[in-house]
Amino acid sequence: MSNENKPSFMLVDGMALLFRAYFATAVTGQFMINSKGIPTNGVYGFVKHFLTAVSSFKPTHVAVCWDMGSKTFRTEMYDGYKANRPDAPVELIPQFDLVKEVVEAFDVPNIGLAGYEADDCIGTIAKSAKEEANVKILTGDKDILQLIEDEISVALLQKGYGNYLVHTKETFFEANGILPRQMIDLKAFMGDTSDNYPGVKGIGEKTALKLLQQYEHIEGVLDNLHQLTKGQRTKIEQDLEMLHLSRQLAEIKCDVPIEYNLNDAILNFNHEKVMDKFAEVEFRGLQRFLDLKELA
């Protein structure tokens, strides 16, 4: 099937949209608490991001992936993984279930599996769907860029609504000088402060990029340690174990045991059902986002 005739499948990183929407309004204390006492600011913003992206990219199929709790195979591997993250704000907690209910009202599948992150579900689905669909991943999380291939692109949310930085294999290489897959080894060397693992102490992005451009991957670097500067060699040798562990933490797992069916993700929602849900949650002013693309 030629690329033009393939369905276009948008995989949404639900947490990335929800958190971005929540924090954009929480700073000014606009929690939008409804008559049932439930804050709705994150879900409201999520819907705006979701509908704006549907209108911008016009996917034929959509699914939303979620984290299912903070305990995953990565926390088993490394105690410190994401240990620096504060607990979710109290106003956000009831919105985790509410946002999934709203997604259900659009007849869009919510996908997640305990023990894995949303990224792992996204990676697994993207890799298995790429034969039959052009996949676009909507996220704010640069880690997902490692999944880019010919049939998989990534739309990174920028400031505001409807602003995206879309990366394909070509644009990624132009911007970074490495291939998307090499991002895993890049993070293994430089670590990730937001996920709280150190990589190799003293090796930053600039050095890591240079090493990967020259030697392709971690194995290539280790085979050529004798050619590195004494400082680089010492740092890598001292942190060899953490280098390998960091690579395991950085790599998105693309063989998660989840069931999904592309046909379940066909985007064809019932306008009335969605409006009923909006009324129940007490959302106002979203009608125009629904009208952006007549999907009824």
Tab-separated table of C-alpha atoms in Angstrom:
chain	number	residue	atom	x	y	z
A	1	MET	CA	0.000	0.000	0.000
A	2	SER	CA	1.488	3.362	-0.962
A	3	ASN	CA	1.997	5.878	1.815
A	4	GLU	CA	-0.705	8.181	0.429
A	5	ASN	CA	-3.424	5.546	0.647
A	6	LYS	CA	-2.520	4.351	4.108
A	7	PRO	CA	-4.691	5.367	7.047
A	8	SER	CA	-3.120	8.002	9.306
A	9	PHE	CA	-2.934	6.876	12.917
A	10	MET	CA	-2.367	9.465	15.652
A	11	LEU	CA	-1.070	8.036	18.925
A	12	VAL	CA	-1.541	10.485	21.777
A	13	ASP	CA	0.678	10.602	24.849
A	14	GLY	CA	-2.182	11.302	27.246
A	15	MET	CA	-0.074	12.202	30.292
A	16	ALA	CA	2.015	14.696	28.314
A	17	LEU	CA	-1.126	16.572	27.191
A	18	LEU	CA	-2.869	16.387	30.566
A	19	PHE	CA	0.142	17.614	32.574
A	20	ARG	CA	0.901	20.419	30.120
A	21	ALA	CA	-2.731	21.576	30.221
A	22	TYR	CA	-2.918	21.315	34.006
A	23	PHE	CA	0.249	23.300	34.756
A	24	ALA	CA	-0.542	25.993	32.173
A	25	THR	CA	-3.578	27.062	34.235
A	26	ALA	CA	-2.640	25.858	37.742
A	27	VAL	CA	0.046	28.538	38.053
A	28	THR	CA	-2.682	31.180	38.232
A	29	GLY	CA	-4.977	28.991	40.368
A	30	GLN	CA	-7.593	28.422	37.642
A	31	PHE	CA	-8.596	24.899	38.622
A	32	MET	CA	-12.121	25.216	37.151
A	33	ILE	CA	-13.818	23.380	40.030
A	34	ASN	CA	-17.284	22.224	38.928
A	35	SER	CA	-20.458	21.910	41.027
A	36	LYS	CA	-19.455	18.359	42.048
A	37	GLY	CA	-16.263	19.789	43.541
A	38	ILE	CA	-14.010	18.252	40.882
A	39	PRO	CA	-11.224	20.365	39.353
A	40	THR	CA	-11.347	20.094	35.547
A	41	ASN	CA	-8.633	22.457	34.249
A	42	GLY	CA	-6.282	19.676	33.066
A	43	VAL	CA	-9.014	17.728	31.296
A	44	TYR	CA	-10.409	20.888	29.673
A	45	GLY	CA	-6.975	21.788	28.293
A	46	PHE	CA	-6.383	18.181	27.258
A	47	VAL	CA	-9.560	18.291	25.126
A	48	LYS	CA	-8.428	21.563	23.508
A	49	HIS	CA	-5.013	20.038	22.668
A	50	PHE	CA	-6.655	16.838	21.446
A	51	LEU	CA	-9.239	18.500	19.167
A	52	THR	CA	-6.740	21.041	17.837
A	53	ALA	CA	-4.380	18.210	16.853
A	54	VAL	CA	-7.214	16.234	15.244
A	55	SER	CA	-8.083	19.315	13.228
A	56	SER	CA	-4.418	20.006	12.295
A	57	PHE	CA	-3.329	16.487	11.351
A	58	LYS	CA	-6.699	15.019	10.242
A	59	PRO	CA	-5.974	11.452	11.393
A	60	THR	CA	-8.297	8.628	10.345
A	61	HIS	CA	-7.439	6.644	13.499
A	62	VAL	CA	-6.631	7.767	17.054
A	63	ALA	CA	-5.700	6.090	20.361
A	64	VAL	CA	-4.548	7.600	23.678
A	65	CYS	CA	-1.879	5.936	25.835
A	66	TRP	CA	-1.494	6.375	29.601
A	67	ASP	CA	0.905	5.598	32.423
A	68	MET	CA	-0.697	3.175	34.883
A	69	GLY	CA	0.916	4.086	38.200
A	70	SER	CA	4.507	4.915	39.045
A	71	LYS	CA	5.796	1.362	39.584
A	72	THR	CA	7.267	-0.005	36.355
A	73	PHE	CA	9.969	-2.423	35.264
A	74	ARG	CA	12.352	0.581	35.266
A	75	THR	CA	11.782	1.328	38.964
A	76	GLU	CA	12.535	-2.365	39.648
A	77	MET	CA	15.780	-2.018	37.723
A	78	TYR	CA	16.916	1.200	39.378
A	79	ASP	CA	15.568	2.535	42.679
A	80	GLY	CA	16.348	6.120	41.791
A	81	TYR	CA	14.346	6.103	38.558
A	82	LYS	CA	12.049	9.174	38.619
A	83	ALA	CA	12.479	9.228	42.409
A	84	ASN	CA	12.973	12.994	42.224
A	85	ARG	CA	9.426	13.527	40.940
A	86	PRO	CA	7.046	15.171	43.404
A	87	ASP	CA	3.645	13.565	44.017
A	88	ALA	CA	0.887	14.669	41.662
A	89	PRO	CA	-0.831	17.858	42.859
A	90	VAL	CA	-4.018	17.134	44.791
A	91	GLU	CA	-6.155	19.016	42.221
A	92	LEU	CA	-4.843	16.812	39.426
A	93	ILE	CA	-5.518	13.426	41.053
A	94	PRO	CA	-9.296	13.230	40.325
A	95	GLN	CA	-8.597	14.316	36.743
A	96	PHE	CA	-6.713	11.106	35.873
A	97	ASP	CA	-9.961	9.101	35.780
A	98	LEU	CA	-12.049	11.949	34.426
A	99	VAL	CA	-9.840	12.473	31.388
A	100	LYS	CA	-10.190	8.790	30.435
A	101	GLU	CA	-13.981	9.074	30.693
A	102	VAL	CA	-13.915	12.055	28.344
A	103	VAL	CA	-11.699	10.155	25.872
A	104	GLU	CA	-14.210	7.282	26.026
A	105	ALA	CA	-17.004	9.705	25.115
A	106	PHE	CA	-15.139	10.280	21.823
A	107	ASP	CA	-15.133	6.469	21.289
A	108	VAL	CA	-11.338	6.631	21.261
A	109	PRO	CA	-9.448	3.759	22.937
A	110	ASN	CA	-7.566	4.420	26.203
A	111	ILE	CA	-4.523	2.133	26.325
A	112	GLY	CA	-2.166	1.422	29.228
A	113	LEU	CA	-0.638	-1.503	31.059
A	114	ALA	CA	0.527	-1.707	34.688
A	115	GLY	CA	4.288	-2.096	34.939
A	116	TYR	CA	4.977	-0.094	31.773
A	117	GLU	CA	5.026	3.581	30.846
A	118	ALA	CA	2.793	5.162	28.207
A	119	ASP	CA	5.928	5.499	26.022
A	120	ASP	CA	6.301	1.702	25.963
A	121	CYS	CA	2.685	1.244	24.840
A	122	ILE	CA	3.131	3.966	22.212
A	123	GLY	CA	6.344	2.336	20.962
A	124	THR	CA	4.780	-1.127	20.789
A	125	ILE	CA	1.697	0.071	18.899
A	126	ALA	CA	3.647	2.389	16.579
A	127	LYS	CA	6.052	-0.369	15.522
A	128	SER	CA	3.294	-2.884	14.909
A	129	ALA	CA	0.970	-0.426	13.125
A	130	LYS	CA	3.570	1.115	10.804
A	131	GLU	CA	3.041	-1.545	8.126
A	132	GLU	CA	-0.635	-0.670	7.753
A	133	ALA	CA	-0.702	3.022	8.713
A	134	ASN	CA	1.335	6.212	8.745
A	135	VAL	CA	1.845	6.828	12.450
A	136	LYS	CA	2.135	10.246	14.075
A	137	ILE	CA	2.848	10.451	17.815
A	138	LEU	CA	1.562	13.536	19.631
A	139	THR	CA	3.576	14.326	22.763
A	140	GLY	CA	5.614	16.927	24.589
A	141	ASP	CA	8.241	14.360	25.522
A	142	LYS	CA	11.476	14.357	23.499
A	143	ASP	CA	12.318	10.791	24.643
A	144	ILE	CA	9.767	9.555	22.108
A	145	LEU	CA	11.902	10.902	19.239
A	146	GLN	CA	13.889	7.626	19.394
A	147	LEU	CA	10.885	5.880	17.789
A	148	ILE	CA	11.021	7.878	14.540
A	149	GLU	CA	11.243	5.809	11.343
A	150	ASP	CA	10.099	6.241	7.748
A	151	GLU	CA	6.453	5.582	8.713
A	152	ILE	CA	6.608	7.069	12.241
A	153	SER	CA	6.840	10.814	12.844
A	154	VAL	CA	6.584	12.761	16.103
A	155	ALA	CA	4.683	16.013	16.691
A	156	LEU	CA	6.095	17.795	19.737
A	157	LEU	CA	3.723	20.244	21.421
A	158	GLN	CA	5.100	23.764	21.584
A	159	LYS	CA	3.853	26.735	23.615
A	160	GLY	CA	0.133	27.477	23.263
A	161	TYR	CA	-2.363	25.445	21.256
A	162	GLY	CA	-1.902	24.210	17.708
A	163	ASN	CA	1.862	24.785	17.587
A	164	TYR	CA	3.915	21.693	16.802
A	165	LEU	CA	7.459	20.813	15.928
A	166	VAL	CA	7.018	17.799	13.652
A	167	HIS	CA	10.063	15.571	13.314
A	168	THR	CA	10.631	12.998	10.593
A	169	LYS	CA	13.759	10.902	10.114
A	170	GLU	CA	15.213	13.584	7.839
A	171	THR	CA	14.466	16.610	10.042
A	172	PHE	CA	15.694	14.774	13.129
A	173	PHE	CA	19.029	14.005	11.493
A	174	GLU	CA	19.358	17.584	10.226
A	175	ALA	CA	18.741	18.953	13.721
A	176	ASN	CA	20.875	16.489	15.703
A	177	GLY	CA	23.426	14.888	13.406
A	178	ILE	CA	22.487	11.417	14.657
A	179	LEU	CA	19.735	8.926	13.830
A	180	PRO	CA	16.672	8.643	16.089
A	181	ARG	CA	17.795	5.210	17.378
A	182	GLN	CA	21.070	6.738	18.559
A	183	MET	CA	19.148	8.899	21.037
A	184	ILE	CA	19.023	5.893	23.362
A	185	ASP	CA	22.824	5.738	23.536
A	186	LEU	CA	23.009	9.539	23.771
A	187	LYS	CA	20.860	9.422	26.917
A	188	ALA	CA	22.903	6.482	28.228
A	189	PHE	CA	26.029	8.668	28.138
A	190	MET	CA	24.573	11.963	29.322
A	191	GLY	CA	21.891	10.604	31.684
A	192	ASP	CA	18.519	12.259	32.198
A	193	THR	CA	17.933	14.656	35.072
A	194	SER	CA	14.141	14.569	34.719
A	195	ASP	CA	14.085	10.746	34.943
A	196	ASN	CA	16.817	10.901	37.588
A	197	TYR	CA	19.569	8.630	36.257
A	198	PRO	CA	23.120	9.875	35.885
A	199	GLY	CA	24.629	8.235	32.786
A	200	VAL	CA	28.406	8.729	32.742
A	201	LYS	CA	29.487	11.451	35.167
A	202	GLY	CA	31.258	14.266	33.379
A	203	ILE	CA	30.075	13.411	29.860
A	204	GLY	CA	27.588	15.950	28.571
A	205	GLU	CA	25.537	16.223	25.411
A	206	LYS	CA	28.285	17.748	23.260
A	207	THR	CA	30.839	15.006	23.967
A	208	ALA	CA	28.222	12.241	23.760
A	209	LEU	CA	27.042	13.492	20.344
A	210	LYS	CA	30.611	13.638	19.060
A	211	LEU	CA	31.331	10.099	20.268
A	212	LEU	CA	28.170	8.711	18.627
A	213	GLN	CA	28.761	10.561	15.359
A	214	GLN	CA	32.225	9.047	15.282
A	215	TYR	CA	31.654	5.529	16.657
A	216	GLU	CA	27.902	5.007	16.035
A	217	HIS	CA	26.905	3.329	19.335
A	218	ILE	CA	28.083	2.411	22.837
A	219	GLU	CA	29.809	-0.778	21.591
A	220	GLY	CA	31.676	1.269	18.971
A	221	VAL	CA	32.863	3.702	21.642
A	222	LEU	CA	33.953	0.881	23.981
A	223	ASP	CA	35.851	-0.838	21.141
A	224	ASN	CA	37.757	2.396	20.554
A	225	LEU	CA	38.456	3.538	24.127
A	226	HIS	CA	42.176	3.677	23.287
A	227	GLN	CA	41.460	6.466	20.789
A	228	LEU	CA	39.622	8.701	23.271
A	229	THR	CA	41.234	11.333	25.479
A	230	LYS	CA	42.524	10.053	28.809
A	231	GLY	CA	39.774	12.007	30.614
A	232	GLN	CA	36.960	10.537	28.510
A	233	ARG	CA	38.363	7.016	28.834
A	234	THR	CA	38.632	7.280	32.636
A	235	LYS	CA	35.096	8.648	33.005
A	236	ILE	CA	33.592	5.869	30.869
A	237	GLU	CA	35.576	3.109	32.572
A	238	GLN	CA	34.551	4.354	36.014
A	239	ASP	CA	30.857	4.429	35.105
A	240	LEU	CA	30.609	1.423	32.806
A	241	GLU	CA	27.885	-0.284	34.819
A	242	MET	CA	25.773	2.892	34.989
A	243	LEU	CA	26.278	3.421	31.232
A	244	HIS	CA	24.713	0.031	30.459
A	245	LEU	CA	21.944	0.488	33.019
A	246	SER	CA	21.158	3.983	31.712
A	247	ARG	CA	20.773	2.570	28.214
A	248	GLN	CA	18.218	0.047	29.474
A	249	LEU	CA	16.315	2.822	31.264
A	250	ALA	CA	16.427	5.106	28.206
A	251	GLU	CA	15.190	2.562	25.680
A	252	ILE	CA	11.462	2.514	25.002
A	253	LYS	CA	10.207	-1.063	25.118
A	254	CYS	CA	8.462	-1.977	21.877
A	255	ASP	CA	7.257	-5.479	22.776
A	256	VAL	CA	4.773	-4.743	25.555
A	257	PRO	CA	2.064	-7.445	25.795
A	258	ILE	CA	-0.899	-5.234	24.894
A	259	GLU	CA	-3.784	-6.073	22.628
A	260	TYR	CA	-4.977	-3.446	20.220
A	261	ASN	CA	-6.804	-3.442	16.922
A	262	LEU	CA	-6.433	-0.664	14.355
A	263	ASN	CA	-10.153	-0.850	13.547
A	264	ASP	CA	-11.016	0.021	17.164
A	265	ALA	CA	-9.136	3.278	16.682
A	266	ILE	CA	-11.165	4.594	13.727
A	267	LEU	CA	-12.044	8.190	14.540
A	268	ASN	CA	-15.762	8.609	14.157
A	269	PHE	CA	-17.332	10.095	17.241
A	270	ASN	CA	-20.899	10.933	18.022
A	271	HIS	CA	-21.235	14.701	18.422
A	272	GLU	CA	-24.225	14.404	20.745
A	273	LYS	CA	-22.550	11.863	23.027
A	274	VAL	CA	-19.514	14.152	23.367
A	275	MET	CA	-21.692	17.214	24.056
A	276	ASP	CA	-23.591	15.262	26.726
A	277	LYS	CA	-20.301	14.413	28.431
A	278	PHE	CA	-19.174	18.039	28.242
A	279	ALA	CA	-22.463	19.115	29.849
A	280	GLU	CA	-22.085	16.520	32.612
A	281	VAL	CA	-18.528	17.660	33.401
A	282	GLU	CA	-19.668	21.303	33.024
A	283	PHE	CA	-17.333	22.234	30.176
A	284	ARG	CA	-18.261	25.409	28.370
A	285	GLY	CA	-16.750	26.940	25.281
A	286	LEU	CA	-15.479	23.735	23.682
A	287	GLN	CA	-18.147	23.661	20.973
A	288	ARG	CA	-15.950	25.672	18.597
A	289	PHE	CA	-13.134	23.126	18.983
A	290	LEU	CA	-15.588	20.371	18.053
A	291	ASP	CA	-16.618	22.447	15.055
A	292	LEU	CA	-13.001	22.813	13.903
A	293	LYS	CA	-13.513	19.546	12.086
A	294	GLU	CA	-16.995	18.321	11.444
A	295	LEU	CA	-16.650	14.790	12.683
A	296	ALA	CA	-20.269	14.183	13.598
